[in-house]
Short mmCIF file of C-alpha atoms in Angstrom, two decimals:
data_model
loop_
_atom_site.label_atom_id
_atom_site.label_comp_id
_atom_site.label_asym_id
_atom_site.label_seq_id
_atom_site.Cartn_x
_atom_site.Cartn_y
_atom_site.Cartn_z
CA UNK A 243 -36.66 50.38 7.80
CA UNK A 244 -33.05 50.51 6.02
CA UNK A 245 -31.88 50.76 3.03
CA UNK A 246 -28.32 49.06 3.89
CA UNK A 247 -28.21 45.62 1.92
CA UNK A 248 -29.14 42.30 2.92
CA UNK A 249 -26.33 40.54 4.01
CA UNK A 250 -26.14 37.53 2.28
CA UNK A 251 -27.58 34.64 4.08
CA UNK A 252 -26.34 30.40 3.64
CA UNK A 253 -28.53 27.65 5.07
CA UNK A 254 -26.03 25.45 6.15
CA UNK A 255 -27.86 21.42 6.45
CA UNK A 256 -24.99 18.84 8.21
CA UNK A 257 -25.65 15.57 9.26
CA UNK A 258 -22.31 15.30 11.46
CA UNK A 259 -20.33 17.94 13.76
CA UNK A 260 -17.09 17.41 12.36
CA UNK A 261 -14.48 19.57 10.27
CA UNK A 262 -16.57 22.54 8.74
CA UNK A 263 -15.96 24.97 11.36
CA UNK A 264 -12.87 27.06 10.11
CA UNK A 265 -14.54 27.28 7.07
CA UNK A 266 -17.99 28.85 8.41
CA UNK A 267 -15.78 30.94 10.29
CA UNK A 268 -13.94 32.24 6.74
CA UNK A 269 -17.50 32.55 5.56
CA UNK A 270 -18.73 34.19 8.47
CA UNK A 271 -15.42 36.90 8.20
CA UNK A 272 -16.33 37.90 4.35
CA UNK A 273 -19.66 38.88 5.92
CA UNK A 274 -21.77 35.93 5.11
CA UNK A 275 -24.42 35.05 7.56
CA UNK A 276 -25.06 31.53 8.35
CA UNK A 277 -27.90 29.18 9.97
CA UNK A 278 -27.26 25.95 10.59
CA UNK A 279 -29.97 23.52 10.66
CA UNK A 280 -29.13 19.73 12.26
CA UNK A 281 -31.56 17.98 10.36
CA UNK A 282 -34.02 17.92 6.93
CA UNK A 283 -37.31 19.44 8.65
CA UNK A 284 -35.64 21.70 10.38
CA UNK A 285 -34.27 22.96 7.56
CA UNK A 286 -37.09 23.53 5.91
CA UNK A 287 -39.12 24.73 8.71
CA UNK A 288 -36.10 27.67 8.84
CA UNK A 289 -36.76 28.02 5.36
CA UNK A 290 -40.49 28.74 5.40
CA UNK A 291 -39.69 31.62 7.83
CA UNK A 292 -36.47 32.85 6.44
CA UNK A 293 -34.67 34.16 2.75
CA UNK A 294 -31.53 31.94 2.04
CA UNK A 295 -29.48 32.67 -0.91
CA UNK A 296 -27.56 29.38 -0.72
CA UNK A 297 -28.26 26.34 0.87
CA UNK A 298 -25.12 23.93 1.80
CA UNK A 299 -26.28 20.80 2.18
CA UNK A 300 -24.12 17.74 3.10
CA UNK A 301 -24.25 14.17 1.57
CA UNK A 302 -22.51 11.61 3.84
CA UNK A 303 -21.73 8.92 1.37
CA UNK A 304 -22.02 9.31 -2.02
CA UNK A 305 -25.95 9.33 -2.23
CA UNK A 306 -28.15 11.66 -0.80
CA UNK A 307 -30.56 9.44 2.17
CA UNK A 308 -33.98 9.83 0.93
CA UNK A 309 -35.29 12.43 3.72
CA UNK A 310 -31.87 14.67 2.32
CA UNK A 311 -33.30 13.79 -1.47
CA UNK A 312 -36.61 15.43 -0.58
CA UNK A 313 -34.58 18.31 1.28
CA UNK A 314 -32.79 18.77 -2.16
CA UNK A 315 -36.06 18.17 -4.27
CA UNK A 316 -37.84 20.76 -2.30
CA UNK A 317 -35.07 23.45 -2.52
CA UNK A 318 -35.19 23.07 -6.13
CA UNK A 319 -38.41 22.76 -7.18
CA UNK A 320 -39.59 24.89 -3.97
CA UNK A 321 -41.06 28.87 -3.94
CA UNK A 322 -38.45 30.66 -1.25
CA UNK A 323 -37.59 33.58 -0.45
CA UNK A 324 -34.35 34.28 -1.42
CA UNK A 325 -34.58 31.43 -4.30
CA UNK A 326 -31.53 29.24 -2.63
CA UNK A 327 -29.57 28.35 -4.29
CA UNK A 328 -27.52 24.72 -3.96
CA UNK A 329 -24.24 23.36 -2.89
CA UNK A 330 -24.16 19.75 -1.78
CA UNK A 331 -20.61 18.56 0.04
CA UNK A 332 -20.26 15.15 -0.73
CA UNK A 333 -18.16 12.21 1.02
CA UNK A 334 -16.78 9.84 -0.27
CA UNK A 335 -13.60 8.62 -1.91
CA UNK A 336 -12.01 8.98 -5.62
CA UNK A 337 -13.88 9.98 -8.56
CA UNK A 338 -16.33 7.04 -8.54
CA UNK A 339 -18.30 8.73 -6.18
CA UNK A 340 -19.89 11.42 -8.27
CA UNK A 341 -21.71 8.75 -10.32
CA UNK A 342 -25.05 8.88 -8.06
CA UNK A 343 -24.52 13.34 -7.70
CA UNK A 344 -24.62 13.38 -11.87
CA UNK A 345 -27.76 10.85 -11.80
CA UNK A 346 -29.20 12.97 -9.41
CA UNK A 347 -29.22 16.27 -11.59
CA UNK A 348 -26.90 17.47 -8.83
CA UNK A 349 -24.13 20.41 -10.42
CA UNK A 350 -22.38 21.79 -7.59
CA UNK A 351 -20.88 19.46 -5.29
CA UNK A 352 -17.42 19.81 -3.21
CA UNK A 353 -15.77 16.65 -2.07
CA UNK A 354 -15.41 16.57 1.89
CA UNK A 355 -11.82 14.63 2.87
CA UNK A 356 -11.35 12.65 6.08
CA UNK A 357 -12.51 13.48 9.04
CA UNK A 358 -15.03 15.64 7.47
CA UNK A 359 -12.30 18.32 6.77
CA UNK A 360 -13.18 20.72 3.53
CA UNK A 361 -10.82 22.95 1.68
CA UNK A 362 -12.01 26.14 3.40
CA UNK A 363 -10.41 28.32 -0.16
CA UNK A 364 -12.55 25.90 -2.72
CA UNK A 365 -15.81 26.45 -0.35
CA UNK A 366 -15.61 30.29 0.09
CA UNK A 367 -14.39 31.09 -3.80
CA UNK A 368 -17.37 28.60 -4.45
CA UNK A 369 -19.96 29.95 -2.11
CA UNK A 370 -18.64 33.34 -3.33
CA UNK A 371 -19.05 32.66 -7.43
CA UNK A 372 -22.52 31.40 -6.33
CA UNK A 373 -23.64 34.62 -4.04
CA UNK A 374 -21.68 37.18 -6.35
CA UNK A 375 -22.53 35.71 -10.02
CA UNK A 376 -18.70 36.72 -10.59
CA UNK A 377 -17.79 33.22 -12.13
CA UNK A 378 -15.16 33.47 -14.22
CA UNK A 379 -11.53 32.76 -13.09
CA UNK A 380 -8.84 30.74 -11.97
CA UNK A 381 -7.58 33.11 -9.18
CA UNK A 382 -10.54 33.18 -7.49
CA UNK A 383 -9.37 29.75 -5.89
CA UNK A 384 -5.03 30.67 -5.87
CA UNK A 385 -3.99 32.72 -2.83
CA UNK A 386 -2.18 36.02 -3.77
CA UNK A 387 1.28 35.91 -4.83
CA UNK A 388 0.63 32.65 -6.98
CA UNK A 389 2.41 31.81 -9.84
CA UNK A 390 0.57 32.45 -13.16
CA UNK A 391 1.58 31.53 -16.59
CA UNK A 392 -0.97 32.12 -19.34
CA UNK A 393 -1.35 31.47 -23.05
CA UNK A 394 -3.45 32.88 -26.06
CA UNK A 395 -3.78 29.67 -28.69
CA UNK A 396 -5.40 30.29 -32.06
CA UNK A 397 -3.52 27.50 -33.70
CA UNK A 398 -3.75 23.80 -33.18
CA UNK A 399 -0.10 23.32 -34.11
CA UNK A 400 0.32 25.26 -30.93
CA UNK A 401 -0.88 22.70 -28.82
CA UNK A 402 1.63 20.16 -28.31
CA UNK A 403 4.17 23.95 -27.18
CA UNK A 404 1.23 24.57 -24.62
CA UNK A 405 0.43 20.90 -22.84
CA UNK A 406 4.45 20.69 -22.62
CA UNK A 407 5.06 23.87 -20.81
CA UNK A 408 2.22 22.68 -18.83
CA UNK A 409 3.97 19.56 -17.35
CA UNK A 410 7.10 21.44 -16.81
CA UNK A 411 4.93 24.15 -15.07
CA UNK A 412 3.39 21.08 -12.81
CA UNK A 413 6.83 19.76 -12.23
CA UNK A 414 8.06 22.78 -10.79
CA UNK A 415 5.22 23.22 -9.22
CA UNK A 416 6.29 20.21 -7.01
CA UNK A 417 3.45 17.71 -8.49
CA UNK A 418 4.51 14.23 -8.61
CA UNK A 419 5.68 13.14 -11.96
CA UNK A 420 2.45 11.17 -13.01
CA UNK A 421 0.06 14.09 -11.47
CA UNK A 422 2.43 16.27 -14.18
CA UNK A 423 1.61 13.85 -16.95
CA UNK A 424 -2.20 14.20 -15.86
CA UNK A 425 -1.81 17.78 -15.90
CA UNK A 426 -0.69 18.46 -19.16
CA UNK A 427 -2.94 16.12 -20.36
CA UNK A 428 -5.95 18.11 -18.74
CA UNK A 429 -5.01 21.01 -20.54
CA UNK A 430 -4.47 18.85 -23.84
CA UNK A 431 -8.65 17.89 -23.45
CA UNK A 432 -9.59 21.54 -22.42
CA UNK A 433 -7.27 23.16 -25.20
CA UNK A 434 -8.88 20.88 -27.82
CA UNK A 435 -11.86 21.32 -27.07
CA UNK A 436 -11.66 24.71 -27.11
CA UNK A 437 -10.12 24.90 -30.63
CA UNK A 438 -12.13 21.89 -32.10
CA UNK A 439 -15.30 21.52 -29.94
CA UNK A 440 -16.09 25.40 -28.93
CA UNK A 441 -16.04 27.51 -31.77
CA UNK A 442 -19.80 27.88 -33.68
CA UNK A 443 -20.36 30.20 -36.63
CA UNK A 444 -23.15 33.19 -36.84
CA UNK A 445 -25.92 30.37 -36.38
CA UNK A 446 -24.08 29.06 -33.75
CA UNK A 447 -23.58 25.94 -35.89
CA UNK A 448 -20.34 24.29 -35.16
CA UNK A 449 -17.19 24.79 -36.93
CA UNK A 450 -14.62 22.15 -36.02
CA UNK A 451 -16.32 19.86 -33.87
CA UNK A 452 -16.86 16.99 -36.95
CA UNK A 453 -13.23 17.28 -38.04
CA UNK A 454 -10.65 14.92 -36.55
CA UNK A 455 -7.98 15.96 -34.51
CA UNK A 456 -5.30 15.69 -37.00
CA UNK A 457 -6.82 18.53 -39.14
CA UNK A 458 -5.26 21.67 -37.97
CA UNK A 459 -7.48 24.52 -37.08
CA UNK A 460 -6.83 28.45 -36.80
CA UNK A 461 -9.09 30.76 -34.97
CA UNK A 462 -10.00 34.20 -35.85
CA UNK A 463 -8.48 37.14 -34.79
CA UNK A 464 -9.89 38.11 -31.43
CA UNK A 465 -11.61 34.35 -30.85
CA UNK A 466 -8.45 33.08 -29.13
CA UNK A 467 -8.43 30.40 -26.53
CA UNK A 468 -6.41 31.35 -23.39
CA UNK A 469 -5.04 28.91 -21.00
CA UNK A 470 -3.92 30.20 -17.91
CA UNK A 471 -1.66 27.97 -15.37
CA UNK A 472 -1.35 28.71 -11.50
CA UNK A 473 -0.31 27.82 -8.86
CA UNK A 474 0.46 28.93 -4.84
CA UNK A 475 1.98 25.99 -3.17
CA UNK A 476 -0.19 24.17 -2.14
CA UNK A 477 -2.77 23.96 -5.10
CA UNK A 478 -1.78 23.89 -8.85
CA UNK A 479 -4.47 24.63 -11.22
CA UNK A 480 -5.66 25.27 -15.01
CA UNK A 481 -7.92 27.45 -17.13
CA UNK A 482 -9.12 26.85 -20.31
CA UNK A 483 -11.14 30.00 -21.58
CA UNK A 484 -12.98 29.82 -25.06
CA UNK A 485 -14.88 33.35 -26.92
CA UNK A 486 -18.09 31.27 -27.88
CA UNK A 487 -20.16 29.83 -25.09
CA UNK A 488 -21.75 27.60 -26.83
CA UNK A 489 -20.91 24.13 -24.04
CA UNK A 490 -24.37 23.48 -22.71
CA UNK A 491 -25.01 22.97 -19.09
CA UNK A 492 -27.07 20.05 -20.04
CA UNK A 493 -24.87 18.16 -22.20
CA UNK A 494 -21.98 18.49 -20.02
CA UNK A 495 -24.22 16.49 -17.17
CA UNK A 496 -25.28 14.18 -19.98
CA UNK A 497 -22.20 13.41 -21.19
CA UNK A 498 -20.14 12.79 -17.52
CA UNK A 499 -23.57 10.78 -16.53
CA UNK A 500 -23.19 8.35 -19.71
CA UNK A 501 -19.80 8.32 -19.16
CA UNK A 502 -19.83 6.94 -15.99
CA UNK A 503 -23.12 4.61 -16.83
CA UNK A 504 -21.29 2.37 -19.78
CA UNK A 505 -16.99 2.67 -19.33
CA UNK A 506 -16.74 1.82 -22.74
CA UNK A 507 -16.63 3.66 -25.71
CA UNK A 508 -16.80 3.55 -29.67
CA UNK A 509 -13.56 5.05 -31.37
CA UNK A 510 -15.42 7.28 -33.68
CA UNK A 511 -15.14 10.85 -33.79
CA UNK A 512 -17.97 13.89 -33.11
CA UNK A 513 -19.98 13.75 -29.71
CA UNK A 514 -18.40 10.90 -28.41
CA UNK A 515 -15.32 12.54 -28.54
CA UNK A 516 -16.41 15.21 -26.18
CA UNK A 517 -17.71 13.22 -23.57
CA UNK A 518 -14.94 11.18 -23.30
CA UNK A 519 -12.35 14.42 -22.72
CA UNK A 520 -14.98 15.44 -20.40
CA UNK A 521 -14.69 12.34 -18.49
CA UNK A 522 -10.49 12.05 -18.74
CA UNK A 523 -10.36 15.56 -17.51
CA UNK A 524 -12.93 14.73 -14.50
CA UNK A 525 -10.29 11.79 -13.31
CA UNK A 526 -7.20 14.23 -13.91
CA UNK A 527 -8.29 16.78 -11.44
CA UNK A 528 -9.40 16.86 -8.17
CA UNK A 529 -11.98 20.11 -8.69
CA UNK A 530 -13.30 20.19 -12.04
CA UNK A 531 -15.77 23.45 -12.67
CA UNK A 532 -17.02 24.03 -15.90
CA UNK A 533 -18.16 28.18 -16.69
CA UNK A 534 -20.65 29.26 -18.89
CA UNK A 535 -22.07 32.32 -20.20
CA UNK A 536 -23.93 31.21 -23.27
CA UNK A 537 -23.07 32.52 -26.24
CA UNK A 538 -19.95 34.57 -25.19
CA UNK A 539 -17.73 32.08 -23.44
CA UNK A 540 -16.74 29.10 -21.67
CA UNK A 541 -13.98 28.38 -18.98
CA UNK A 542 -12.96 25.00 -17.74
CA UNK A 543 -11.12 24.99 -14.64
CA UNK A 544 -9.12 21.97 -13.17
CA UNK A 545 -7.38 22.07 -9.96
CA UNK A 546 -5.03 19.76 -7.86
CA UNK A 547 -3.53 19.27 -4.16
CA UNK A 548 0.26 19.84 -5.26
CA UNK A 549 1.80 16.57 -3.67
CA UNK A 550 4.15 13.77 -3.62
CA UNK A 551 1.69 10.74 -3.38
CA UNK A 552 -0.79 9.38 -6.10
CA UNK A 553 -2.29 7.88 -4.13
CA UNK A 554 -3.50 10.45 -1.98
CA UNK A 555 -4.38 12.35 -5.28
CA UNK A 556 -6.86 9.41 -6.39
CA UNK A 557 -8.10 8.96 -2.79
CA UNK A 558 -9.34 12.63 -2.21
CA UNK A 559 -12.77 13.42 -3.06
CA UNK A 560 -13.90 14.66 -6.08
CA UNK A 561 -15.20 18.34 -6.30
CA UNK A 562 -17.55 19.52 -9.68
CA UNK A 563 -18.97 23.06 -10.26
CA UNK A 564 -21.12 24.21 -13.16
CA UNK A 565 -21.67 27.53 -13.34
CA UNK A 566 -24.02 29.44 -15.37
CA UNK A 567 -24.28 33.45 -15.91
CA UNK A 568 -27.06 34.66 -16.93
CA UNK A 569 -26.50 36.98 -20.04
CA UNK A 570 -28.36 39.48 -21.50
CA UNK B 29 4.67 8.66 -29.84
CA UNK B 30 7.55 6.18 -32.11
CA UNK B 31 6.90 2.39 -32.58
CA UNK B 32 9.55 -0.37 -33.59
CA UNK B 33 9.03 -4.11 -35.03
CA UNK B 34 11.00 -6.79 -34.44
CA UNK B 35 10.47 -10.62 -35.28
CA UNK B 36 11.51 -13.42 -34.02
CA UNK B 37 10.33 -17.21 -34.31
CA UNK B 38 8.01 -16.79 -31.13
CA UNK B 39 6.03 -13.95 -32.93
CA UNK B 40 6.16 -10.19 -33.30
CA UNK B 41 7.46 -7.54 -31.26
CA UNK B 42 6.00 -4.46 -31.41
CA UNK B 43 7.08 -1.23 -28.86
CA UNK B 44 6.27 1.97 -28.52
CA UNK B 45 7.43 5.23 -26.80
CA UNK B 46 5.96 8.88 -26.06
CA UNK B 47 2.56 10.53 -26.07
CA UNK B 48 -0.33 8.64 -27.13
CA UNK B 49 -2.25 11.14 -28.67
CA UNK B 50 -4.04 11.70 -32.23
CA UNK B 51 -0.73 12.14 -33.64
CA UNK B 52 -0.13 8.62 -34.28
CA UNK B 53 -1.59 6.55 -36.57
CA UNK B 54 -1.60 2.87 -36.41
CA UNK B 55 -3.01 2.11 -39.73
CA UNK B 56 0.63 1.63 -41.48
CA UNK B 57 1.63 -0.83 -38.66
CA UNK B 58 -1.07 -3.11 -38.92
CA UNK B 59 0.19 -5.03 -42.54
CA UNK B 60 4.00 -5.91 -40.56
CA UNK B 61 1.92 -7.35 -37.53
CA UNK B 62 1.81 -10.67 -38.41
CA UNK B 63 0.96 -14.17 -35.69
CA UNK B 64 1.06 -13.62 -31.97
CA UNK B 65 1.99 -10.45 -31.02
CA UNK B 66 3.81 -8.40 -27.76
CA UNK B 67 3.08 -5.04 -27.21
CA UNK B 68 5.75 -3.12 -24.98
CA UNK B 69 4.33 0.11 -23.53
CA UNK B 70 7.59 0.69 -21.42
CA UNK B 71 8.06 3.81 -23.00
CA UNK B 72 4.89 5.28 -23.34
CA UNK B 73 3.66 8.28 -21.32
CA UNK B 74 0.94 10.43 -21.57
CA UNK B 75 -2.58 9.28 -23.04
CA UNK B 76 -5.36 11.47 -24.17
CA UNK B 77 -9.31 11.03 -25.09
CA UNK B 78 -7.86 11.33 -28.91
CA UNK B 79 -4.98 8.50 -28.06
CA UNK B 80 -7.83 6.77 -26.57
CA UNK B 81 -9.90 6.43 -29.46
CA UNK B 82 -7.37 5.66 -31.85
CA UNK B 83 -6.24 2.63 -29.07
CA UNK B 84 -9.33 1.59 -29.18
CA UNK B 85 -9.69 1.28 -32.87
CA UNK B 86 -5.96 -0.41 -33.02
CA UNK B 87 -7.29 -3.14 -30.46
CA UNK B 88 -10.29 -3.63 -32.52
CA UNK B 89 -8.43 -3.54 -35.88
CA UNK B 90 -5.68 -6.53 -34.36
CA UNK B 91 -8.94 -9.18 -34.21
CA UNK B 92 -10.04 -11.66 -31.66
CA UNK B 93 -7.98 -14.81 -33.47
CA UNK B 94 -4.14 -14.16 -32.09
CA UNK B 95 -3.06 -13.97 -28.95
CA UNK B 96 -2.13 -10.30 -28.02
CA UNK B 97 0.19 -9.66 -25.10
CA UNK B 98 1.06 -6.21 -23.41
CA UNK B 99 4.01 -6.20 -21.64
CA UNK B 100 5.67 -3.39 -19.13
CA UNK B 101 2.37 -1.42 -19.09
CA UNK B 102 3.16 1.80 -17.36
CA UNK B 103 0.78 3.12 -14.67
CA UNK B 104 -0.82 5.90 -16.94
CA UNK B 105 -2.10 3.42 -19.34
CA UNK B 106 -3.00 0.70 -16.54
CA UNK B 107 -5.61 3.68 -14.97
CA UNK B 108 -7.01 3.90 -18.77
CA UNK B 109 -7.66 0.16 -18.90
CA UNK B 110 -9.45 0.74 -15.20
CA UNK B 111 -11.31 3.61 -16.46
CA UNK B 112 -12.12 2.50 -20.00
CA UNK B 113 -13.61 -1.36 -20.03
CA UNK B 114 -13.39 -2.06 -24.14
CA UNK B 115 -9.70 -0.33 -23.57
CA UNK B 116 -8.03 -3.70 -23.87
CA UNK B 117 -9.64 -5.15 -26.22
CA UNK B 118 -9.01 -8.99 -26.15
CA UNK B 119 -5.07 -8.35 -25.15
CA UNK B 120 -3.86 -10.13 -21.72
CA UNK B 121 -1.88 -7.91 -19.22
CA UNK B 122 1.42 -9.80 -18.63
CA UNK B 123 3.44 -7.05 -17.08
CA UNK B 124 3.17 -3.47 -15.55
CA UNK B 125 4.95 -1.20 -13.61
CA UNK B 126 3.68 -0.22 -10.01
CA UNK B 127 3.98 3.13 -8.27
CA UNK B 128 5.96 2.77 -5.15
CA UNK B 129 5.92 5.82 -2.50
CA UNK B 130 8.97 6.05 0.47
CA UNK B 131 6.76 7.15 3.72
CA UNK B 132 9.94 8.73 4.63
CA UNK B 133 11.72 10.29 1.45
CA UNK B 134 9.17 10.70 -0.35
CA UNK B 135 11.24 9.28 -3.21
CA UNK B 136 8.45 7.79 -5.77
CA UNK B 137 9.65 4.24 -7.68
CA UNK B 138 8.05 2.20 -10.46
CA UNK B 139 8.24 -1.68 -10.00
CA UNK B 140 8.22 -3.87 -12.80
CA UNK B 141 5.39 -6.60 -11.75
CA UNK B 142 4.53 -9.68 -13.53
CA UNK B 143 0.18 -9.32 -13.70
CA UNK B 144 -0.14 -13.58 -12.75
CA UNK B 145 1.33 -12.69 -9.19
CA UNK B 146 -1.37 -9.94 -8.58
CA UNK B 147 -4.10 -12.17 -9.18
CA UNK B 148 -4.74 -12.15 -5.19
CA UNK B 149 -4.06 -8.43 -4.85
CA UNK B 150 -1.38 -8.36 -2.95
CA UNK B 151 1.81 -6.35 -4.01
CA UNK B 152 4.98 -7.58 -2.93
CA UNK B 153 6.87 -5.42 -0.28
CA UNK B 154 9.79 -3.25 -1.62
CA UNK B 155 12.30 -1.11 0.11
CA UNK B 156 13.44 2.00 -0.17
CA UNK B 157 16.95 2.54 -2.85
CA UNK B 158 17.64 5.93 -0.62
CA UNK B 159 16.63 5.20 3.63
CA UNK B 160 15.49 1.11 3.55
CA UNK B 161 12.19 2.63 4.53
CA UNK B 162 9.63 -0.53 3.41
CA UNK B 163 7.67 1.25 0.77
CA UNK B 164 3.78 1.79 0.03
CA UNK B 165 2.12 1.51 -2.58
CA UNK B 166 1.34 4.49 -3.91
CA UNK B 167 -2.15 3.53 -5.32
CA UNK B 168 -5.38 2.12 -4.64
CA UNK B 169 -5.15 -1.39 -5.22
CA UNK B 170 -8.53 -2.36 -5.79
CA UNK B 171 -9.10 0.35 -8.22
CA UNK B 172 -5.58 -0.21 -9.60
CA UNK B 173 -6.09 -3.75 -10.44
CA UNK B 174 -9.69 -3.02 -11.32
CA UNK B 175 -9.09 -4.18 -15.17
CA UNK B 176 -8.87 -7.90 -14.04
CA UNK B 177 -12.31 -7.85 -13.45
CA UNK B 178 -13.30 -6.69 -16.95
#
């Protein structure tokens, strides 16, 4: 026997031939061994036999067909070695797609564009996070050399200073002017909520969240929100990074699910509130991946296709991530 | 964001410019916003979750009884009202601007378009300012227009 470590091994379950090939081949070069299974059974039946530490498993059109449901169902409810776990790539078109993923309890999902072409980056930094458990960070999806502008915001009166920088950021970036607008305004809802929405005291009761907006708040010392802006040509992208931790998996599903289920919302403050930056910042991205290690801290992390057309921007498909680190 | 008033016999004229955000308050307009009222967004840009609410409540707090009118919406505040379905309130849509793309340039444009000629939704062909190029539209239209369903 050897002692040399298990290469890590991705169950990869695709209805159609098309488009994923130079990114297997990526994941292939970084050492990742891959099976590919043609249909449901057999993907189980390689399961029963074999440990898989990720199973990628593709949804053609919005909503899983219900032999893939069961697939899904039996991954996560099922006893295997290797405790897969799951990445669905999704087609589809625009944000309206991810309606059916959320009711399905689904939280990792990367959209697949035309022609069943997927951003090889987004799937290997994504495969990567899941394999590694090393989820925090923007560069994990910039290529080297990108250009990185970051801020450290314990003041709400410092907000308005960020989100602007951010849209000139964007601009130069080469975004279209109202993908710069959406920009800025993606780092508006992650900055506020991580001044106003984030922070919990000793009891992890929280401080801000019941104030409105217009109150100015001032971290402590230390308990600073950082945004961080990137980007490498061809992707532009933003971090919001809070010292508390306290988002829950659970109620960020809730919220985007509700969200999406009624359209229409009451202007009050509190809970509400959250869900509906939650939702905005879900339409002003492209990839939208939410970190959490509980209790320490949370990043949000937004990215989009620099280009000229919005169009194109609202046509691509819609990626989501939550991540979760286990802590202790 | 800045708002002006102006009156005439036909009603008033309200406009705004900037960022929508939770900055503004609309309580101190509502007492000079008197009969039927227009509501030019020409100038606004950006629009966040806080912006939203506070729209929200200013539709609510205008009342069903006059006849509300928003004229020159711009394209960020058009996706809202797709997005959002109580984000209008009971105002009618006369006017919005329409994000044109050159094929060729690349040079973006935003056409002023009265809402009562999108009703079959169709936009009307523009060309290019720069190369004559005919121009796209530079949005979905379905999803676009998606608010005159609501």
């Amino acid at each position: 026997m050897s002692d040399a470590p298990q290469r890590p091994r991705i169950l990869f379950l695709s209805g159609s031939d098309g488009g994923y090939e130079p990114a297997l081949h990526l994941l292939r070069s970084l050492g990742v061994e891959i099976a590919a299974a043609r249909g449901p059974e057999e993907a189980l039946a390689w399961l029963r036999i074999h440990r898989a530490d990720l199973a990628v498993v593709e949804i053609p059109d919005g909503a899983p067909s219900p032999a893939v449901s069961a697939v899904l169902e039996a991954i996560r409810g099922g006893d295997w070695s290797g405790n897969p776990r799951l990445l669905a790539l999704t087609r589809g078109r625009g944000v309206e797609q991810l309606r059916g993923l959320f009711e399905q309890g689904l939280t990792n999902f990367l959209g697949v564009g035309e022609g069943g072409a997927i951003d090889p980056v987004e799937l290997t930094a994504t495969a990567r996070k899941i394999l590694s458990g090393d989820i925090f960070g923007l560069g994990q999806y910039m290529s080297p050399g990108a250009r990185t502008l970051s801020f450290d915001v314990r003041s709400s009166r410092d907000k308005g200073e960020v989100v602007a920088a951010a849209e000139e950021f964007a601009v130069e970036a080469g975004c279209h002017r109202q993908i710069a607008e959406g920009f800025a305004t993606a780092v508006d809802e992650a900055l506020s909520n991580a001044l106003y929405n984030a922070p919990v005291g000793d009891e992890g009761q929280p401080l801000y969240a019941g104030l409105p907006r217009t109150v100015p708040v001032e971290l402590a010392p230390g308990s600073a929100a950082r945004i961080e802006l990137a980007a490498d040509g061809r992707r532009l992208g933003m971090s919001s990074l809070d010292r508390f931790g306290s988002l829950a998996p659970a109620v960020v599903l809730d919220y985007l699910s509700r969200c999406f289920a009624r359209r229409a919302f009451e202007p009050t403050e509190g809970s509400g509130g959250a869900g509906l930056g939650l939702y905005q910042l879900l339409h002003l991205v492209q990839h939208f991946i939410v970190n959490v290690a509980p209790g320490e801290r949370t990043e949000v992390i937004g990215l989009i296709e620099i280009g000229p057309s919005f169009k194109r921007f609202t046509m691509k498909p819609r990626s989501f991530n939550l991540f979760v680190k286990e802590v202790g | 964001m800045q708002a002006s008033i102006r009156r005439d016999p036909a009603g008033t004229h309200l406009a705004f410019t900037g960022d929508l955000t939770e900055d503004f308050d609309f309580n101190p307009l509502l007492p000079d916003l008197t009969g039927a009222l227009e509501i030019d967004l020409a100038g606004l840009r950006r629009i966040n979750s806080a912006g939203v609410r506070q729209w929200i409540r200013f539709m609510g707090a205008l009342g069903e009884g006059r006849p509300v009118v928003l004229a020159r919406c711009p394209a960020s505040f058009i996706r809202q009202a797709g997005m959002i379905r109580n984000f209008l309130g009971h105002a009618e849509v006369r006017s919005l601007y329409a994000p044109y793309l050159c094929p060729r340039c690349e040079e973006p444009r935003s056409v002023l378009l009265e809402t009562a000629a999108l009703a079959g939704r169709a936009f009307p062909e523009i060309q290019c300012d720069d190369c004559a190029e005919a121009m796209e539209v530079d949005v979905v239209p379905e999803a676009f227009l998606g608010f005159l369903d609501d």
